[in-house]
Short mmCIF file of C-alpha atoms and ligand atoms in Angstrom, two decimals:
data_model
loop_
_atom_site.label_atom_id
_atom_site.label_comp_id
_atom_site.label_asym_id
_atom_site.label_seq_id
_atom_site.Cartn_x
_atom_site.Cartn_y
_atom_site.Cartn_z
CA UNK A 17 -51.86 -85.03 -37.42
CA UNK A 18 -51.31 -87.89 -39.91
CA UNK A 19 -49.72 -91.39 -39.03
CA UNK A 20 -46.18 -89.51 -39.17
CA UNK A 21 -47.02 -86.70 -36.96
CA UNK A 22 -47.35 -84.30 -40.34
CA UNK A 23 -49.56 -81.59 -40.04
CA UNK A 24 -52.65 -81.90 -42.29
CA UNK A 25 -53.32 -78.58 -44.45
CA UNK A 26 -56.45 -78.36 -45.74
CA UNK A 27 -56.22 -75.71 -48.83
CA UNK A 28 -59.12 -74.98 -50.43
CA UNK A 29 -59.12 -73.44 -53.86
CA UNK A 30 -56.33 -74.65 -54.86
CA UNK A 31 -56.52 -74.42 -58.55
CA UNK A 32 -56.79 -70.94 -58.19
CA UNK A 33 -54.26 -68.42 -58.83
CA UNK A 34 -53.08 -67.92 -55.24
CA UNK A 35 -53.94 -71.74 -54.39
CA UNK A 36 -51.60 -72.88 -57.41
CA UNK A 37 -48.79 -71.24 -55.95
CA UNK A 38 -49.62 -72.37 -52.35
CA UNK A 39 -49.72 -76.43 -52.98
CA UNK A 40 -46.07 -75.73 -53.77
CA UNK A 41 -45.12 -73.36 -51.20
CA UNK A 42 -47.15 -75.40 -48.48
CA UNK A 43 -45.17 -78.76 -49.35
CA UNK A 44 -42.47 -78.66 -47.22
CA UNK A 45 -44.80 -77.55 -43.67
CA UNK A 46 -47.07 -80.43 -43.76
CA UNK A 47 -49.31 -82.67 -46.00
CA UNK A 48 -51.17 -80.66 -48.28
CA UNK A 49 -54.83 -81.48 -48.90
CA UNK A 50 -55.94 -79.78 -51.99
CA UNK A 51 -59.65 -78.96 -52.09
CA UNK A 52 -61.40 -77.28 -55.05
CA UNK A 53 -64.37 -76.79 -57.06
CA UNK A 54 -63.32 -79.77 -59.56
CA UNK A 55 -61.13 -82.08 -56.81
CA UNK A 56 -58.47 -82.18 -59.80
CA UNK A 57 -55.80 -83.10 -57.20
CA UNK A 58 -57.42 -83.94 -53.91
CA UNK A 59 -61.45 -83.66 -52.84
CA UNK A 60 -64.00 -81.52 -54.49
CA UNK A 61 -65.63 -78.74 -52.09
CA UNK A 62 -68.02 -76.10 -53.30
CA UNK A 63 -67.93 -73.39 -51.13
CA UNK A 64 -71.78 -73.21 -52.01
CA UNK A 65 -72.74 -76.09 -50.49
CA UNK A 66 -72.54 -76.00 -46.52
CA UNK A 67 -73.04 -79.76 -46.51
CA UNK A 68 -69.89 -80.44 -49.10
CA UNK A 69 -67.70 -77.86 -46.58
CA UNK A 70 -68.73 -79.91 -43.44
CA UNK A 71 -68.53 -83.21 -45.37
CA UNK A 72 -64.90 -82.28 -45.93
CA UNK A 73 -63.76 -81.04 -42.70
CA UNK A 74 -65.39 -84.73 -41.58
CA UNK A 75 -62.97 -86.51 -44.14
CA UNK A 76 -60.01 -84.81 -43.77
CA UNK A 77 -59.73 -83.56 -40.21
CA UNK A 78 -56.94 -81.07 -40.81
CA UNK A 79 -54.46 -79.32 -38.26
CA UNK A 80 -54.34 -76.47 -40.18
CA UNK A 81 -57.24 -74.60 -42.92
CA UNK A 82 -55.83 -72.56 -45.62
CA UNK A 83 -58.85 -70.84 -47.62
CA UNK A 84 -57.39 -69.60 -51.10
CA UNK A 85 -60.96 -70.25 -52.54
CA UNK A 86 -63.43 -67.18 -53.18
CA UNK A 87 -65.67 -65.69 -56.00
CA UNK A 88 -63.60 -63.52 -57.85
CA UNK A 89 -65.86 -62.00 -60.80
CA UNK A 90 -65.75 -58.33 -59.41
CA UNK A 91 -68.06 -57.11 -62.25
CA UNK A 92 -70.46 -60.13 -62.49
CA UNK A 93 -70.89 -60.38 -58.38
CA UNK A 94 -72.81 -56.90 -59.47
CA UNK A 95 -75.92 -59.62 -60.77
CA UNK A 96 -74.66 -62.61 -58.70
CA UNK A 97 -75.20 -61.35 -54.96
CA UNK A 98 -76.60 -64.49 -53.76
CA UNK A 99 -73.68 -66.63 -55.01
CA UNK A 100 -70.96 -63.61 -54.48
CA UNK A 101 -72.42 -63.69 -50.56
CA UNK A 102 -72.57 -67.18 -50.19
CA UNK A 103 -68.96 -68.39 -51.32
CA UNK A 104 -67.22 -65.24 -50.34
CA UNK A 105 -69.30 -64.50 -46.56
CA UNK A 106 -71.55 -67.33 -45.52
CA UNK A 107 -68.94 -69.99 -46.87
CA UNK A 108 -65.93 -68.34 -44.37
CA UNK A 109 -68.46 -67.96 -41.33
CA UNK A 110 -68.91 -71.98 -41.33
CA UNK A 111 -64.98 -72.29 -42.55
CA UNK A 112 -65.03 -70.83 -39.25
CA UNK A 113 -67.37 -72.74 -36.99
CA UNK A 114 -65.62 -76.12 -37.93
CA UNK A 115 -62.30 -74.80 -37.22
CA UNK A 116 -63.30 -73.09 -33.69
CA UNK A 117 -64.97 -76.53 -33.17
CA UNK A 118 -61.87 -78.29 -33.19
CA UNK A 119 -59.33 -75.43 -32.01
CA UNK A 120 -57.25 -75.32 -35.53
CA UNK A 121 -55.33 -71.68 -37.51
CA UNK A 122 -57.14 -70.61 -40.27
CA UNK A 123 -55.87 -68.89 -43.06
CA UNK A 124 -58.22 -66.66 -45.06
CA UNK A 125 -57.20 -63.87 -47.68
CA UNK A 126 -59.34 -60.81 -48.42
CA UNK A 127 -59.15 -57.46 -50.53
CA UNK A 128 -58.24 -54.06 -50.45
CA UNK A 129 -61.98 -53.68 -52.14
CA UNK A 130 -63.22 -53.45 -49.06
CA UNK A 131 -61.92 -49.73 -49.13
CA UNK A 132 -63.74 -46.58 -50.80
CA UNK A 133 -60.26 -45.36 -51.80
CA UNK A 134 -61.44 -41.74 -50.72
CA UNK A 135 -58.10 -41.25 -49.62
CA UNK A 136 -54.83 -40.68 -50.24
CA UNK A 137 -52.60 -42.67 -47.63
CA UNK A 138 -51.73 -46.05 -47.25
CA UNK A 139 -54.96 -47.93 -45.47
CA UNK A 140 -54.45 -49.22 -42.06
CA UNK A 141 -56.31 -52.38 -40.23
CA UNK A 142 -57.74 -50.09 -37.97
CA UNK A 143 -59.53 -47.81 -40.39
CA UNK A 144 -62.67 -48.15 -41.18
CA UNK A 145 -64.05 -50.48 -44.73
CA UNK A 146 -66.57 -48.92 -46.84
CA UNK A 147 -66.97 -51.14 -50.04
CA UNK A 148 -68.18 -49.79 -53.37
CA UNK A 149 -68.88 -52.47 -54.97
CA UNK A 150 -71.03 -56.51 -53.95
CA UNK A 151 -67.43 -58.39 -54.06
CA UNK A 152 -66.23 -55.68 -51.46
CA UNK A 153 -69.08 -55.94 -49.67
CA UNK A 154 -69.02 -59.51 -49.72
CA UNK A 155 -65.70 -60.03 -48.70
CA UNK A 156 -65.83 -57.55 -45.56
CA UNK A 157 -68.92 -60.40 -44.39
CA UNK A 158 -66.56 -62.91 -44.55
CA UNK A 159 -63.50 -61.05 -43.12
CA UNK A 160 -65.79 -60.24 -40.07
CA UNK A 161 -67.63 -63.60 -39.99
CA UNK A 162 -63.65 -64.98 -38.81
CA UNK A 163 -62.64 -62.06 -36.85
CA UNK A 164 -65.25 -61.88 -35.01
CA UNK A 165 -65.87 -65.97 -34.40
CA UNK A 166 -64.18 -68.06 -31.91
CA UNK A 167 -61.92 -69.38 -34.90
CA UNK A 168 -57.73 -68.58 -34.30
CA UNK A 169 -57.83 -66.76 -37.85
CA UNK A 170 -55.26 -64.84 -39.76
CA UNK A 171 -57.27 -62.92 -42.32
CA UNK A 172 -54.90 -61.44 -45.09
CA UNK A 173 -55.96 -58.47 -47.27
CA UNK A 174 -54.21 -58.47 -50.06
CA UNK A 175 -54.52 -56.60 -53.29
CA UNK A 176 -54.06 -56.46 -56.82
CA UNK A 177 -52.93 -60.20 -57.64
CA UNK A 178 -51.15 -61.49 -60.68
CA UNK A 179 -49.16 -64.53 -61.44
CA UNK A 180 -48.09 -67.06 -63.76
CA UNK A 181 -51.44 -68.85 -64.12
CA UNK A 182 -55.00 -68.10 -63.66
CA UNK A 183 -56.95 -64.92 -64.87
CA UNK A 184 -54.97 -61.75 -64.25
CA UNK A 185 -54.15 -58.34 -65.11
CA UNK A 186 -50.04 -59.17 -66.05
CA UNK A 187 -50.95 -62.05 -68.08
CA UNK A 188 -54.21 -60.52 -70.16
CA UNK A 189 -51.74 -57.28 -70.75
CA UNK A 190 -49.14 -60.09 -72.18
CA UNK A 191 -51.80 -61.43 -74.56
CA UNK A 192 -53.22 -57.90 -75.70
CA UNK A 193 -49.40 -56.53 -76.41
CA UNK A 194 -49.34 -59.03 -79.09
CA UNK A 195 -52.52 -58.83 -80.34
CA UNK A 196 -52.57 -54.50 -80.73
CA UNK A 197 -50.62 -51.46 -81.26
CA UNK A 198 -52.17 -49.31 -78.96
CA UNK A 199 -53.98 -50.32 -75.37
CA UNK A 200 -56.34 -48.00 -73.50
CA UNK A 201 -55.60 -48.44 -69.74
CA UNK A 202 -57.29 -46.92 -66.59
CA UNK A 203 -54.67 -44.54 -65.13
CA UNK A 204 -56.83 -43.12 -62.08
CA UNK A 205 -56.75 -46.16 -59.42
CA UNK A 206 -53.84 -45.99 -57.57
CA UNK A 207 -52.81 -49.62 -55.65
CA UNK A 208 -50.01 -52.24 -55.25
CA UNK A 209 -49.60 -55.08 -57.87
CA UNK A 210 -48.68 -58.42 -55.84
CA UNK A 211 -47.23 -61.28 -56.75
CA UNK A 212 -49.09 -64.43 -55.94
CA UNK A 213 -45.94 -66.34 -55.27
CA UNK A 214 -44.66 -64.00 -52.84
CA UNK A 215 -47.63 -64.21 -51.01
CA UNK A 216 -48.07 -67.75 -50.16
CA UNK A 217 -44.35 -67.73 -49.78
CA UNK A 218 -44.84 -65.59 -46.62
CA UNK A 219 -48.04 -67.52 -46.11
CA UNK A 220 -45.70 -70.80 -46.10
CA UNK A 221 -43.42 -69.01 -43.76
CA UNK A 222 -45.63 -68.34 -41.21
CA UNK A 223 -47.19 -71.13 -41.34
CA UNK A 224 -44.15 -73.34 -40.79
CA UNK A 225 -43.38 -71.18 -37.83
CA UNK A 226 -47.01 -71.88 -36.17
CA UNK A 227 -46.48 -75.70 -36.90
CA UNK A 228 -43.18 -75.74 -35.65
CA UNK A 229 -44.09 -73.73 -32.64
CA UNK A 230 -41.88 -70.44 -33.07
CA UNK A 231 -45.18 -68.29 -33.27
CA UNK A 232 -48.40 -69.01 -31.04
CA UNK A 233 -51.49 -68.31 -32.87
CA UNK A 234 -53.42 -67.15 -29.72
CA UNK A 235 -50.69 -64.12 -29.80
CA UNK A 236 -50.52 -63.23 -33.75
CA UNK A 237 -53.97 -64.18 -34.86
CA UNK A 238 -55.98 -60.88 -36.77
CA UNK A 239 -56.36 -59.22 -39.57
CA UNK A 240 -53.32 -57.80 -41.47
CA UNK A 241 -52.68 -55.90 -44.68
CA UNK A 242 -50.00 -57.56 -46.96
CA UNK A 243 -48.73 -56.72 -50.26
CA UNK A 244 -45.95 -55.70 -51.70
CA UNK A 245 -44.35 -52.37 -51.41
CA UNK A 246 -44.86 -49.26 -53.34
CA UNK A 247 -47.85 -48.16 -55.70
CA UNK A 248 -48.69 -47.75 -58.87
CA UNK A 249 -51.89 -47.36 -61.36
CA UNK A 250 -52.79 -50.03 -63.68
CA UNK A 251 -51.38 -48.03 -66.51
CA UNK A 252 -48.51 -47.58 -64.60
CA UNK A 253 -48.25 -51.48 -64.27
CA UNK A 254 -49.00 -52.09 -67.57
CA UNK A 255 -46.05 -50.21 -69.05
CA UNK A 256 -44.07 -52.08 -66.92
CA UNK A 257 -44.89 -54.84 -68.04
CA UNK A 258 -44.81 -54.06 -71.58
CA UNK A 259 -41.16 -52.91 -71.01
CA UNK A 260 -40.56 -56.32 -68.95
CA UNK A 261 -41.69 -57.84 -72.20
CA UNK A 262 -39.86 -56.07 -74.44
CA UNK A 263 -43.45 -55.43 -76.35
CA UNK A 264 -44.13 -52.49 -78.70
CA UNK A 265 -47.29 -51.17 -77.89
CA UNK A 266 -48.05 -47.80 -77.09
CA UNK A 267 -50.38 -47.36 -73.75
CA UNK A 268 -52.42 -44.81 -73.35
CA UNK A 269 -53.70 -43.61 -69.72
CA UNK A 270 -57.80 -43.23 -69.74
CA UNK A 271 -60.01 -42.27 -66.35
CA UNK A 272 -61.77 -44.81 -64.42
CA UNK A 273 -64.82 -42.65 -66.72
CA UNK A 274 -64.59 -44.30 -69.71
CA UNK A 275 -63.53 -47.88 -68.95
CA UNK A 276 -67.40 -49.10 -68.04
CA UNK A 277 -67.12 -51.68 -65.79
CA UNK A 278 -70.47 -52.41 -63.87
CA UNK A 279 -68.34 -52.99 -60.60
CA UNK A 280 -67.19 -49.72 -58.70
CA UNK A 281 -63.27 -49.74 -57.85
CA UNK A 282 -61.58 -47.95 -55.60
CA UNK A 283 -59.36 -44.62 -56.30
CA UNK A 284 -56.85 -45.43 -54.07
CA UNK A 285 -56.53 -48.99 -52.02
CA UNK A 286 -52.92 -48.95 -50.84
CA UNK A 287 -52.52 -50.84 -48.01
CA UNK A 288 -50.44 -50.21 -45.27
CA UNK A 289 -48.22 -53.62 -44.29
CA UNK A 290 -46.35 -52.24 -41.46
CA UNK A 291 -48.42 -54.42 -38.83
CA UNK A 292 -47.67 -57.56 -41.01
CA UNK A 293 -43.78 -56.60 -41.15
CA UNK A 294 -44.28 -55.88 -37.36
CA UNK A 295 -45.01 -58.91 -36.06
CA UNK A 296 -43.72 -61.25 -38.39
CA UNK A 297 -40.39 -59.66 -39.15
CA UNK A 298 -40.87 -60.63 -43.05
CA UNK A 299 -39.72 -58.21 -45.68
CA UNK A 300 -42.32 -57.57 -48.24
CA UNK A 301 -40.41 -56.52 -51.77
CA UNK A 302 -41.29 -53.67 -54.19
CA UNK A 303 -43.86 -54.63 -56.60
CA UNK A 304 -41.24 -53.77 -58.98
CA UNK A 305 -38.54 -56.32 -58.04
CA UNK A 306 -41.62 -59.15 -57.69
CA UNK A 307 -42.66 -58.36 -61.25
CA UNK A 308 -39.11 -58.45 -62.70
CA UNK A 309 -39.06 -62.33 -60.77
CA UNK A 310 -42.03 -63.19 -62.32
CA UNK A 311 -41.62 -61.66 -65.57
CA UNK A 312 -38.63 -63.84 -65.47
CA UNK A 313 -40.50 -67.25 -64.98
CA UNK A 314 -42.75 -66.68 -67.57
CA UNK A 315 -39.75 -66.76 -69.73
CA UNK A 316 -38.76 -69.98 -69.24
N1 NAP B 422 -57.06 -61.56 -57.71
C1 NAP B 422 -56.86 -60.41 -57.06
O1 NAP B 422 -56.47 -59.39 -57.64
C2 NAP B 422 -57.13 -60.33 -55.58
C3 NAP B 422 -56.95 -59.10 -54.94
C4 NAP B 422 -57.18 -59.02 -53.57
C5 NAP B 422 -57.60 -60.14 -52.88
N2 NAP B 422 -57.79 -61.32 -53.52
C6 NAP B 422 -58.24 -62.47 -52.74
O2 NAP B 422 -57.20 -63.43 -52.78
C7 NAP B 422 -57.77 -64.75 -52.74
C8 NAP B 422 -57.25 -65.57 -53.92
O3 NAP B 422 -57.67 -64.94 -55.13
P1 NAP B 422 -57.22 -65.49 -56.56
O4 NAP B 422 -56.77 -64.33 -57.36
O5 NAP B 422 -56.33 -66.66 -56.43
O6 NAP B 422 -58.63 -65.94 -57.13
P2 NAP B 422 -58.97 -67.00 -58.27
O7 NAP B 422 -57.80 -67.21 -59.15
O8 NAP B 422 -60.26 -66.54 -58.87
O9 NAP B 422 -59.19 -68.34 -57.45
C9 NAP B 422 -60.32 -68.55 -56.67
C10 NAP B 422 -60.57 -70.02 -56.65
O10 NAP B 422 -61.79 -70.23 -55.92
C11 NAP B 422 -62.50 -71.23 -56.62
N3 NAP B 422 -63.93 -71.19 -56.34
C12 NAP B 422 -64.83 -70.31 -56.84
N4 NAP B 422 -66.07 -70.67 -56.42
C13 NAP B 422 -65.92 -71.77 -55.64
C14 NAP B 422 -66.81 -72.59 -54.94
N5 NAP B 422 -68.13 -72.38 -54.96
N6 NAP B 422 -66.32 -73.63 -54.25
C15 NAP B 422 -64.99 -73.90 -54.24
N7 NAP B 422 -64.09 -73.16 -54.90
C16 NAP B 422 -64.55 -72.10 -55.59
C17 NAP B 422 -62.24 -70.96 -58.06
O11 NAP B 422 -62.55 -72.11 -58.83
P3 NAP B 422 -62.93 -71.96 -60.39
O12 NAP B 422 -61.80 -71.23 -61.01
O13 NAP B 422 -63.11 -73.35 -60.82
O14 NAP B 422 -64.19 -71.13 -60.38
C18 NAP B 422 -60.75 -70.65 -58.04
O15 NAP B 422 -59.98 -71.81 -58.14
C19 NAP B 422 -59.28 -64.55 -52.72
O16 NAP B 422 -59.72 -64.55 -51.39
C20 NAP B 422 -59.46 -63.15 -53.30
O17 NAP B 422 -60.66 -62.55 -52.85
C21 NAP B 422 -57.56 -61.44 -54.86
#
């Protein structure tokens, strides 16, 4: 705890697009440390470097480890195992020594890649992973490396991210309506577009109710599936969002087949969040109503 009894949060990766959103959301729960690659606001951490991650455990000595930090380059982790394995596997398996050490919640977010999507119903936590591609594969190692450690870890899958800042599919769609009059957009991977906000708002959430002690971690820690509700393909989500926009450009749905990306994605990753709603009694909105929110804040 710090000299007032505040909770210390350690977030790492917080200049990324989920870690933006959780500085804010994490404010009023405790005193955020922000880690990241650059230590623009707070110290600098690369996840590479086992010696930097145990240097700042040493400094900081949080109550609490939020890990928004990851290697995100689905196609490029195709070339880059060693790094794609060591930031998004190795790095959470020592995230989770030093917080079993010292008895502390973790916080750690994965991906519905970790699915083949040869199926067609929502994905439970108890079904089995089968990545298709190195970043699934990856980060199922560093999903398991928590689960299965002595760490009190909530491991989040979540899926299909976008936001107001950071690389993403709403905001690359924004740029391309105004740059063409037609867009070419994969209409054969089925999945649930989430809005980064809403997820560290329900991160904040739970958090404050761990802190405050309303939840005991030793009875909700695990692996859940949260996202928002419904599903939709990316072309699907990209009219959307051209009609959020009020852009004019016609979209036109392609297969999977003739977008070449180097990284192999799954048909269908919706994940089933009825465990998460379960035990935590949070409502998790359409990915419709999200998007209209956001679409909204990018307006002003
Ligand atoms: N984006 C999605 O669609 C999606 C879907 C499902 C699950 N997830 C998961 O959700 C979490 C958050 O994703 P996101 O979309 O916010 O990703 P993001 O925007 O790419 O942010 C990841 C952050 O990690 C940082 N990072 C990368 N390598 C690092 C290293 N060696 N040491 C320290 N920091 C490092 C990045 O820094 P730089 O930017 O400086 O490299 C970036 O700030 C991740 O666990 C991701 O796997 C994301």
């Amino acid at each position: 705890m710090s000299t007032l009894g505040i909770p210390k949060i350690l977030l790492i990766g917080s200049d990324g697009q989920l870690g933006w959103e959780l500085h804010r959301c994490l404010a009023p729960v405790g005193q955020v440390i922000a880690a990241s690659l650059d230590g623009v606001h707070g110290p600098a951490v690369d996840l590479a470097d086992a010696g930097s991650l145990r240097r700042l455990f040493d400094a900081v000595a949080p109550d609490v480890v939020v890990n928004a930090a990851a290697y995100t380059a689905v196609d490029k982790a195709e070339t880059e195992i060693e790094l794609a394995m060591a930031i998004n596997a190795a790095a959470p398996a020592l995230i989770a020594e030093l917080a079993a050490a010292t008895g502390i919640p973790v916080v750690h977010y994965s991906t519905d890649f970790v699915f083949s999507g040869h199926t067609d119903h929502p994905y439970r936590e108890v079904d089995t992973p089968q990545p298709l591609s190195v970043y699934g594969k990856s980060k199922l190692a560093g999903e398991q490396a928590l689960l299965n450690s002595a760490a009190k870890a909530l491991v989040l899958r979540t899926a299909w991210l976008y936001g107001v800042r950071g690389s993403n599919f709403l905001l690359t769609m924004r740029r391309l309506f105004g740059e063409r009059s037609q867009l070419r957009v994969v209409d054969d991977q089925i999945g649930t577009p989430t809005w980064s906000r809403m997820l560290a708002e329900v991160t904040a959430n739970i958090l404050y109710r761990l802190v405050q002690g309303d939840l005991d971690i030793d009875q909700v820690q695990g692996l859940y599936h949260v996202t928002s509700g419904g599903a939709i393909s990316w072309c699907g989500f990209a009219k959307a969002i051209c009609e959020g926009v009020g852009a004019d450009c016609q979209i036109i749905p392609i297969p999977s087949s003739e977008y070449q990306a180097p990284a192999q994605r799954p048909a269908y990753s919706v994940l089933d969040t009825a465990h998460f709603r379960d035990t935590f009694g949070l409502v998790l909105p359409d990915w419709r109503q999200s998007l209209t929110l956001c679409l909204d804040d990018l307006k002003h």
